[in-house]
Coordinates of C-alpha atoms in Angstrom, one line a residue:
X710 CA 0.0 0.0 0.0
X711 CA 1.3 3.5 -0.8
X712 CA 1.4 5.8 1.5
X713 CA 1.7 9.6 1.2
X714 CA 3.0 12.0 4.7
X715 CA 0.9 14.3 6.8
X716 CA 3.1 17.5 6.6
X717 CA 2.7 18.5 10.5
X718 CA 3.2 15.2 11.9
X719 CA 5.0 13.3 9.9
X720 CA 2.1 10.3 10.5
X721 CA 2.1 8.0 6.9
X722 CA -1.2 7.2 6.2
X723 CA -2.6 4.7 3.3
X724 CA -3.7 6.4 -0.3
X725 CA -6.9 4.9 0.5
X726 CA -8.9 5.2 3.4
X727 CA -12.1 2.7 4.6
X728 CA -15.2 5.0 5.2
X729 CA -17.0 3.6 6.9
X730 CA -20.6 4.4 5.9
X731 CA -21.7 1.6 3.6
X732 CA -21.4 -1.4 5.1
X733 CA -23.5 -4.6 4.0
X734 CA -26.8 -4.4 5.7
X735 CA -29.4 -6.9 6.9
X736 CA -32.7 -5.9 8.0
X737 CA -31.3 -2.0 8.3
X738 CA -28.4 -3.4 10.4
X739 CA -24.7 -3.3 9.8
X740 CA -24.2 -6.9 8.5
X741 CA -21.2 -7.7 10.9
X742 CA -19.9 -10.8 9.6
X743 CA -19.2 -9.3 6.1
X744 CA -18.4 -5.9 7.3
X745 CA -15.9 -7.5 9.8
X746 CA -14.6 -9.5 6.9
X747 CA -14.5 -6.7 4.5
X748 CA -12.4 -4.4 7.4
X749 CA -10.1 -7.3 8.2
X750 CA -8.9 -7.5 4.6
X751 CA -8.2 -4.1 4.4
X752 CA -6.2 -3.4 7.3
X753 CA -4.4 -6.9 6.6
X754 CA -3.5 -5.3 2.8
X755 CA -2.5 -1.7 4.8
X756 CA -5.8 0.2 5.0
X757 CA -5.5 1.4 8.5
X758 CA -7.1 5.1 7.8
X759 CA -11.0 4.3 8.8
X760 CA -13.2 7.1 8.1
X761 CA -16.4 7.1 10.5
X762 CA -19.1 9.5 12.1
X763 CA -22.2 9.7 14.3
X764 CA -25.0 9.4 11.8
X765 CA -23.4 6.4 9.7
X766 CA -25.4 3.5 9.6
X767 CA -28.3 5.7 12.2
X768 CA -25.8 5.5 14.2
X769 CA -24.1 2.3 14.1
X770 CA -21.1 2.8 13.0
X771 CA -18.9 3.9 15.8
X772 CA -20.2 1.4 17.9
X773 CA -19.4 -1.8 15.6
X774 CA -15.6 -0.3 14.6
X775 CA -15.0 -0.2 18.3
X776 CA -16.8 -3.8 18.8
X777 CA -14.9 -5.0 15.8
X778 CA -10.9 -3.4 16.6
X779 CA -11.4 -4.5 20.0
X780 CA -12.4 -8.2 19.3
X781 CA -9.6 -8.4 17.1
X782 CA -7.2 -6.5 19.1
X783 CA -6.6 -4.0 16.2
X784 CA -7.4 -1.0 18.0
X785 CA -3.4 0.3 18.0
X786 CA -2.8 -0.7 14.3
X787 CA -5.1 2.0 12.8
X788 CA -5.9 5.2 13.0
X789 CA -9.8 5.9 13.7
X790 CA -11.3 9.4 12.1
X791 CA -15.0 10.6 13.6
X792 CA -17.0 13.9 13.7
X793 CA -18.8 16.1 16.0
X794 CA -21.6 16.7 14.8
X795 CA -22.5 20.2 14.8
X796 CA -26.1 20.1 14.1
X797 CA -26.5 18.3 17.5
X798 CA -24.8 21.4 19.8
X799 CA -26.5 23.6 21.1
X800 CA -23.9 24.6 24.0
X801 CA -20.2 24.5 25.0
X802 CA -21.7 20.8 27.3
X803 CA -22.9 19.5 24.3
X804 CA -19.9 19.1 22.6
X805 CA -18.1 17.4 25.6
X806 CA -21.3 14.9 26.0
X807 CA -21.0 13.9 22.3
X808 CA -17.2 13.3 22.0
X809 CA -17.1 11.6 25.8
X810 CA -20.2 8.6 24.1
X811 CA -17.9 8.9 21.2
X812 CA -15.0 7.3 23.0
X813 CA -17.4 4.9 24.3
X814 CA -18.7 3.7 21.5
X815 CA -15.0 3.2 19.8
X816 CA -13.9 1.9 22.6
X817 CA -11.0 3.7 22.7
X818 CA -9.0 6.3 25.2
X819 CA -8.4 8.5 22.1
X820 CA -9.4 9.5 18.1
X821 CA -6.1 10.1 16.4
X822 CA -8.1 12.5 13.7
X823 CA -11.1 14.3 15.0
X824 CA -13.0 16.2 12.7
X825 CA -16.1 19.3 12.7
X826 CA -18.7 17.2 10.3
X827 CA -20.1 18.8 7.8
X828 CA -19.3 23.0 7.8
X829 CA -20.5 25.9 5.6
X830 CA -18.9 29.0 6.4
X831 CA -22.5 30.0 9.2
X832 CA -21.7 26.4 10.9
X833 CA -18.4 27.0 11.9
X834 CA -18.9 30.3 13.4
X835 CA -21.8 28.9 15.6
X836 CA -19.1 26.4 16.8
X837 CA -16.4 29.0 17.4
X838 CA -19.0 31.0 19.4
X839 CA -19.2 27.8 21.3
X840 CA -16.0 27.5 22.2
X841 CA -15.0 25.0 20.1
X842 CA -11.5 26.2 20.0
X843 CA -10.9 25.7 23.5
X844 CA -12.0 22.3 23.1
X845 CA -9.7 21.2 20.6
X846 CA -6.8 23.0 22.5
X847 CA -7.8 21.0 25.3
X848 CA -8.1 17.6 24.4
X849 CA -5.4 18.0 21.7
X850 CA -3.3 18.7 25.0
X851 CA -4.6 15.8 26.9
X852 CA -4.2 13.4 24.3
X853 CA -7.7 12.1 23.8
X854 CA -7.4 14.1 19.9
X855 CA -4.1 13.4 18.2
X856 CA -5.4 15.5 14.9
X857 CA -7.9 18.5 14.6
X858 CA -9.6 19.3 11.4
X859 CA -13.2 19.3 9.4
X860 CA -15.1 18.0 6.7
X861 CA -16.6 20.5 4.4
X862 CA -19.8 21.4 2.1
X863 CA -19.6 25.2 1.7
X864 CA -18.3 27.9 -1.0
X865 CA -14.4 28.4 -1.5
X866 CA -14.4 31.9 0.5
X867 CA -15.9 29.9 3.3
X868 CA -13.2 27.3 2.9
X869 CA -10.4 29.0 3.0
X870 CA -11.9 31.2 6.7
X871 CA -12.0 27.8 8.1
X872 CA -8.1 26.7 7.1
X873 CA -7.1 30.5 8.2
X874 CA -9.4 30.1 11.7
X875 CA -7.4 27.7 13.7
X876 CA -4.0 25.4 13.4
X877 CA -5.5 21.9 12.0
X878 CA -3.6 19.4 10.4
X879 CA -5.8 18.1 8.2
X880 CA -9.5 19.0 6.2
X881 CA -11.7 16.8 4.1
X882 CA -12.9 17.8 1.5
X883 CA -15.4 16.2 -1.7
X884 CA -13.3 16.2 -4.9
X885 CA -13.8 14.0 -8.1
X886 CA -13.3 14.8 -11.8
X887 CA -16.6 16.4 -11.9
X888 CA -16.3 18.8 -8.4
X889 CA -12.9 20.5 -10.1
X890 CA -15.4 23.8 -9.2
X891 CA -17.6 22.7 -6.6
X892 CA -17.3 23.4 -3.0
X893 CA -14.0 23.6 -2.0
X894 CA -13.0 22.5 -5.7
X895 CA -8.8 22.3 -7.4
X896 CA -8.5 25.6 -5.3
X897 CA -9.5 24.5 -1.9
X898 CA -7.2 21.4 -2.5
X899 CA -4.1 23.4 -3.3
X900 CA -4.8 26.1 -0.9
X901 CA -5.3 23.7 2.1
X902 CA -2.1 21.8 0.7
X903 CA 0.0 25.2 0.6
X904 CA -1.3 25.6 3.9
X905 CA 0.1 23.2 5.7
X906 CA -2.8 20.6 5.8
X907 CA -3.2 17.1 4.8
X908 CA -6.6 16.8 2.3
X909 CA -8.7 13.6 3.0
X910 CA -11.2 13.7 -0.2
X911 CA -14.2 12.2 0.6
X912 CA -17.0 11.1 -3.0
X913 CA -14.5 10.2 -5.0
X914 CA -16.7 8.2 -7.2
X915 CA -19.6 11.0 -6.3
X916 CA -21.6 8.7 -4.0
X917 CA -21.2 5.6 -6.6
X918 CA -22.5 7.7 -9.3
X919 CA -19.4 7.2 -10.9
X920 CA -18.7 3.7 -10.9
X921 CA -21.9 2.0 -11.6
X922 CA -25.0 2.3 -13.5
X923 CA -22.8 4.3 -16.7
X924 CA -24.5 5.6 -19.5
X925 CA -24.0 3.5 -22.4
X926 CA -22.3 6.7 -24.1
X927 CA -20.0 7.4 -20.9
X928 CA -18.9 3.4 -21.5
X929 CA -18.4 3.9 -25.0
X930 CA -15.8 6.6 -24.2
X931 CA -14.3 4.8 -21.2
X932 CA -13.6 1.6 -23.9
X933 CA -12.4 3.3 -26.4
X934 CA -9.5 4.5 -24.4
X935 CA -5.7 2.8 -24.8
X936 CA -5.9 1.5 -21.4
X937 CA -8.9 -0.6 -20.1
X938 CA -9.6 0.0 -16.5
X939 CA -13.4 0.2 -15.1
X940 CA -14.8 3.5 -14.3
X941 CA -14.4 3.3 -10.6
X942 CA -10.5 2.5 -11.3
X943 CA -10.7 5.7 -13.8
X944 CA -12.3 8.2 -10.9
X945 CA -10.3 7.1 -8.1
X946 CA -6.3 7.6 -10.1
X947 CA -7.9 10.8 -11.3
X948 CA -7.7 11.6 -7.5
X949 CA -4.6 9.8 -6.9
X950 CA -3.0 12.3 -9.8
X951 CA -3.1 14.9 -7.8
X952 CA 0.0 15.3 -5.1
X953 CA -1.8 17.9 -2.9
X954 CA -4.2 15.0 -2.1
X955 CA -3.5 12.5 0.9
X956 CA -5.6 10.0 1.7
X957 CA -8.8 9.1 -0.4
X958 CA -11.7 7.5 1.4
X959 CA -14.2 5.0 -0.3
X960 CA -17.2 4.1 1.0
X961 CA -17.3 0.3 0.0
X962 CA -19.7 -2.1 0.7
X963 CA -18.4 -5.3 -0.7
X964 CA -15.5 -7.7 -0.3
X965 CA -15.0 -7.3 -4.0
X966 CA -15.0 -3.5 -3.9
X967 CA -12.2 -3.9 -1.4
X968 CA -10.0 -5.8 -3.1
X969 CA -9.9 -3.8 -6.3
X970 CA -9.5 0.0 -5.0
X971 CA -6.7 -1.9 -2.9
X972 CA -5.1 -3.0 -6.5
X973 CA -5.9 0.2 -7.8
X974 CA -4.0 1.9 -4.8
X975 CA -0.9 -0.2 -5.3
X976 CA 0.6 2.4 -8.4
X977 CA -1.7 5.3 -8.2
X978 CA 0.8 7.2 -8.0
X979 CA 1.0 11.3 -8.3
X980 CA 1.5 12.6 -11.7
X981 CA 1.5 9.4 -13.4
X982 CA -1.8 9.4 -15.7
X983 CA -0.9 10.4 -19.2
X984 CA -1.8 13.1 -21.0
X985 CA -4.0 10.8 -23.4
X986 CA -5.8 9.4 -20.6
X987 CA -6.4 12.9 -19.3
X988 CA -8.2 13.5 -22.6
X989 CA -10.2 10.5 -22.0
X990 CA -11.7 11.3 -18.3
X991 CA -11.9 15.1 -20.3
X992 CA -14.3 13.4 -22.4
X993 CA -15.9 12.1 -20.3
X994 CA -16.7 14.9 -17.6
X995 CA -17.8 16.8 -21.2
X996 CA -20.5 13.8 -22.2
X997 CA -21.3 13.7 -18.1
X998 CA -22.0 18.1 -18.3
X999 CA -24.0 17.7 -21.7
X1000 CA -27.1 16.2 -19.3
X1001 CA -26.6 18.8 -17.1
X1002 CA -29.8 20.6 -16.7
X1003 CA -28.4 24.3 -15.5
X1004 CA -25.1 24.8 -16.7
X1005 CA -24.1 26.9 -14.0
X1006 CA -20.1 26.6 -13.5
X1007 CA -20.4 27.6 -9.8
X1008 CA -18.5 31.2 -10.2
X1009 CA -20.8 32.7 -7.5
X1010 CA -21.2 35.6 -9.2
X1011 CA -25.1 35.6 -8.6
X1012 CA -24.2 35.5 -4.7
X1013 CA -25.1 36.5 -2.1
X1014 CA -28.5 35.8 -2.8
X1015 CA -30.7 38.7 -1.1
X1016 CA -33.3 36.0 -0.3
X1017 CA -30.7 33.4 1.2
X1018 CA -30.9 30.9 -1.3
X1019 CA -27.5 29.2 -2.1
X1020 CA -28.1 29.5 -5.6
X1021 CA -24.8 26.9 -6.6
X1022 CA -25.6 24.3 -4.4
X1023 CA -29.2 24.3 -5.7
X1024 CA -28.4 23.5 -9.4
X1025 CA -25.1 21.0 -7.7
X1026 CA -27.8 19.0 -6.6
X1027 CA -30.6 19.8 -9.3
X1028 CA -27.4 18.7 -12.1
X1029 CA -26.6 15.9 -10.2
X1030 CA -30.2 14.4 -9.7
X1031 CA -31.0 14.3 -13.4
X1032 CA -27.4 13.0 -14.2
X1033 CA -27.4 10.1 -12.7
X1034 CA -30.1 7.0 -12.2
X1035 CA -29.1 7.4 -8.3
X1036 CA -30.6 10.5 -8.2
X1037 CA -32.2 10.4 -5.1
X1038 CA -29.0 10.1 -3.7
X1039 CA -28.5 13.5 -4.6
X1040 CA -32.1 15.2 -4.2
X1041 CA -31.8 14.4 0.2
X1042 CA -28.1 15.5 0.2
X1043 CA -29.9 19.0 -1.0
X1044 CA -32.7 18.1 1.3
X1045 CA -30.6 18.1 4.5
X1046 CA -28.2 20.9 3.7
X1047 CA -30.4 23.3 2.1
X1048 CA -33.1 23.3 4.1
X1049 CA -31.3 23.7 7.6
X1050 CA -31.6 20.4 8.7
X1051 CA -27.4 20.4 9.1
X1052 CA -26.7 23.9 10.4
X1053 CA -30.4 25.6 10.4
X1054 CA -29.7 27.9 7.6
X1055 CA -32.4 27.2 4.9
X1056 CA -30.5 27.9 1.7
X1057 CA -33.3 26.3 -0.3
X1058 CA -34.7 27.3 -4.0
X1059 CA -38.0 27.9 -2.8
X1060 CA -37.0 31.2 -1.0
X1061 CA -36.3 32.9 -4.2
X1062 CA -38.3 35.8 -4.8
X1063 CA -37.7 36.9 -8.3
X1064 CA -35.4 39.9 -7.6
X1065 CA -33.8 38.7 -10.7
X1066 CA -30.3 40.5 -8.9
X1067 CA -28.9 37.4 -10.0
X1068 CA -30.0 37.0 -13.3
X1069 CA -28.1 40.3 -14.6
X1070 CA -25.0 39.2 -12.3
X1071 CA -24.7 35.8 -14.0
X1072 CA -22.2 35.4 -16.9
X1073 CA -23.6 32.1 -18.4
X1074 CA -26.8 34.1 -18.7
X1075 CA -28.9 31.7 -17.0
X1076 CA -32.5 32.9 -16.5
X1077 CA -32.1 31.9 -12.7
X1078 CA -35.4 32.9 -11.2
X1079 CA -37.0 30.8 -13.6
X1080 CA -34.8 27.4 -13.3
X1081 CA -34.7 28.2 -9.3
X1082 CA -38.8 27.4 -9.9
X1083 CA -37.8 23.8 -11.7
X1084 CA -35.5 23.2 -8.7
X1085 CA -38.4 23.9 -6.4
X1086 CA -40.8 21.7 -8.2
X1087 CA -38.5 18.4 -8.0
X1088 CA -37.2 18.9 -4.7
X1089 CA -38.8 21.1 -2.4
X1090 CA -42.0 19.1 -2.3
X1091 CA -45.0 18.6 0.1
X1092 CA -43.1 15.3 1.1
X1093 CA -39.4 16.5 1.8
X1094 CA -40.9 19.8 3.5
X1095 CA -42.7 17.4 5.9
X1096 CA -39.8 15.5 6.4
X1097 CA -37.3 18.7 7.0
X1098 CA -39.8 19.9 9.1
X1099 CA -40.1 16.6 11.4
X1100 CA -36.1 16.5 11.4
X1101 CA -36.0 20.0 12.7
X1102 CA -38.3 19.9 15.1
X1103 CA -36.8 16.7 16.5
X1104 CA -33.1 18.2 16.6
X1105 CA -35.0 21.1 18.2
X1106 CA -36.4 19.4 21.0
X1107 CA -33.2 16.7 21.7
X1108 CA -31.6 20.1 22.3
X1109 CA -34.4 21.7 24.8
X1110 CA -34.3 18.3 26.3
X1111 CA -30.7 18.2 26.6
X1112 CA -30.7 21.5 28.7
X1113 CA -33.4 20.6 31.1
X1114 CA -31.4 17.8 32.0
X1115 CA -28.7 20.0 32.7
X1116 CA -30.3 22.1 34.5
X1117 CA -31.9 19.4 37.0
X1118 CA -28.5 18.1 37.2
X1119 CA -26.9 21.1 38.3
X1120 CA -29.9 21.4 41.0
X1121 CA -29.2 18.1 42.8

């Protein structure tokens, strides 16, 4: 397995990371026996990065890694990444409770990288008001964090506030031949590289978008290159070219899938796609853009958006739904981000109210207003307003309910 340096530390971590997030499941369970083999191969072929978080699996992915390295006695031969998940804090306690069941569930006396899940520019400064500083600097100190940094889903300008606001030593980021402009994008990667920081790139293969299910005319360009690899081998070197990029995490959910990003990882190496298969995966992003409904190239020009819609993210996820025959997978990604369910800042296209400020701002001379409207129609429907609504209301009142019981326990 290759391995490429953390620049602070000097720790070598594996090309490719195990996240930990689709496991084989059995009646909405993790399916331990093949997820146990699956992480047992991996760690035995030098994937010892494992990627997980709160949420995974509702929740049940923390506790089977740490039910899993401790059966086996693995716990010290790999190096365990979670997140805090911001949605869930409400105060400075609540970040304390949630790392402290953290530990518990892993099973372990320490997270060697410890992440913010999830920010947007608005979420990290609600975390910073909450002290979240301090926290880091204290449990970097003690021990119990070896590695500060974040996962992120916001603009560029927001990106590089966060790799300015505080010393971390490493950032995720999602990054794939089609996100060269998205999000954090090529100039978050370099940026955070320049800066100091190891880059974990999470959606590699854009949620599996990009390894199965093709379009027959995507296939037909993949074949017709020199070089026959599948597409999944094709999306994940196209992340491996890039030397600013440390660790890549995939989110398999097969024995199979396993063993073939591990052979892929084996000469991935930096620099080392030719400039005819460049053309190839060119070709490819091209055919992939052609079905794209809104060809908005994310400049931002059109923001801020006076009404509060995030007016990039909308067609990201509007693009990406009509792209691809998972597109659902894509539709609650803009479900939970755009309509506050992750930080409570509703970015969604419904807010628009026709200014049209944005219209005469954009230079692809996209009749915004109007294709905000065919956003709203697919996705911000009766059904995924109810369920926003439910999800709000729920994090809502774990919050109030999580203050009360401090209250009463500061009384006795």
């Amino acid at each position: 397995m290759q391995h490429r340096i953390i620049p602070k530390t000097g720790d070598k971590l594996p090309v490719l990371g195990f996240g930990a997030m689709r496991f084989p499941e059995t009646a909405g369970r993790i399916d331990r026996a093949k997820a146990s083999e699956m992480l047992a191969y991996a760690i035995e072929n030098g994937v010892n990065y494992i990627d997980t978080a709160v949420p995974y699996h509702k929740g049940q992915s923390e506790s089977f890694i740490g039910d899993f390295l401790e059966k086996e006695g693995l716990r010290d031969k790999v190096f365990i990444a979670t997140k805090l998940p911001h949605w869930s804090v409400r105060n400075p306690d609540d970040i304390s409770r949630i790392f402290e069941k953290q530990l518990k569930d892993l099973k372990t006396g320490y997270i060697d990288y410890y992440l913010l899940h999830s920010l947007s520019g608005e979420s990290w400064h609600n975390l910073d008001d909450l002290g979240i500083k301090k926290f880091l600097d204290l449990e970097k100190a003690s021990g119990r964090i070896r590695n500060a940094g974040f996962s992120f889903h916001g603009d560029i300008e927001s990106f590089k506030d966060v790799v300015n606001a505080y010393p971390w030593e490493f950032c995720q980021i999602q990054y794939n031949f089609l996100d060269e402009k998205n999000q954090a994008g090529t100039e978050g990667l370099k940026y955070a590289a320049k800066s100091g920081l190891a880059v974990m790139v999470m959606e590699p293969l854009r949620g599996g978008n990009l390894a199965g299910n093709i379009p027959e005319n995507i296939m037909d360009i993949w074949k017709s290159a020199k070089v026959h690899r599948t597409p999944a081998e094709w999306a994940l070197r196209w992340v491996w070219n890039h030397p600013e990029v440390t660790t890549v995490l995939s989110g398999m959910s097969s024995i199979d899938q396993v063993k073939e990003n591990i052979r892929v990882a084996e000469d991935a190496f930096p620099a080392s796609l030719s400039e005819d298969e460049l053309i190839v995966i060119g070709k490819v992003r091209d055919k992939y853009k052609e079905t794209m409904k809104v060809g908005c190239t994310g400049c931002r020009y059109c923001m801020p958006c006076p009404a509060g819609v995030d007016i990039p993210s909308c067609f990201e996820y509007y693009n990406s739904y009509h792209m691809f025959k998972n597109g659902n997978w894509a539709k609650w990604q803009y479900v939970f981000r755009s309509h506050g369910i992750m930080d409570g800042k509703k970015s969604h296209a419904s807010l628009c109210t026709g200014c049209g400020r944005c219209k005469k701002a954009c230079p692809q001379h996209i009749d915004i207003p109007l294709r905000l409207k065919e956003v709203a129609k697919d996705f911000d429907t009766p059904v995924t307003k109810a369920f926003s609504g439910i999800a709000g209301f729920y994090l809502t009142l774990r919050g109030k309910i999580s203050e009360v019981l401090k209250i009463k326990k500061k009384v006795r």
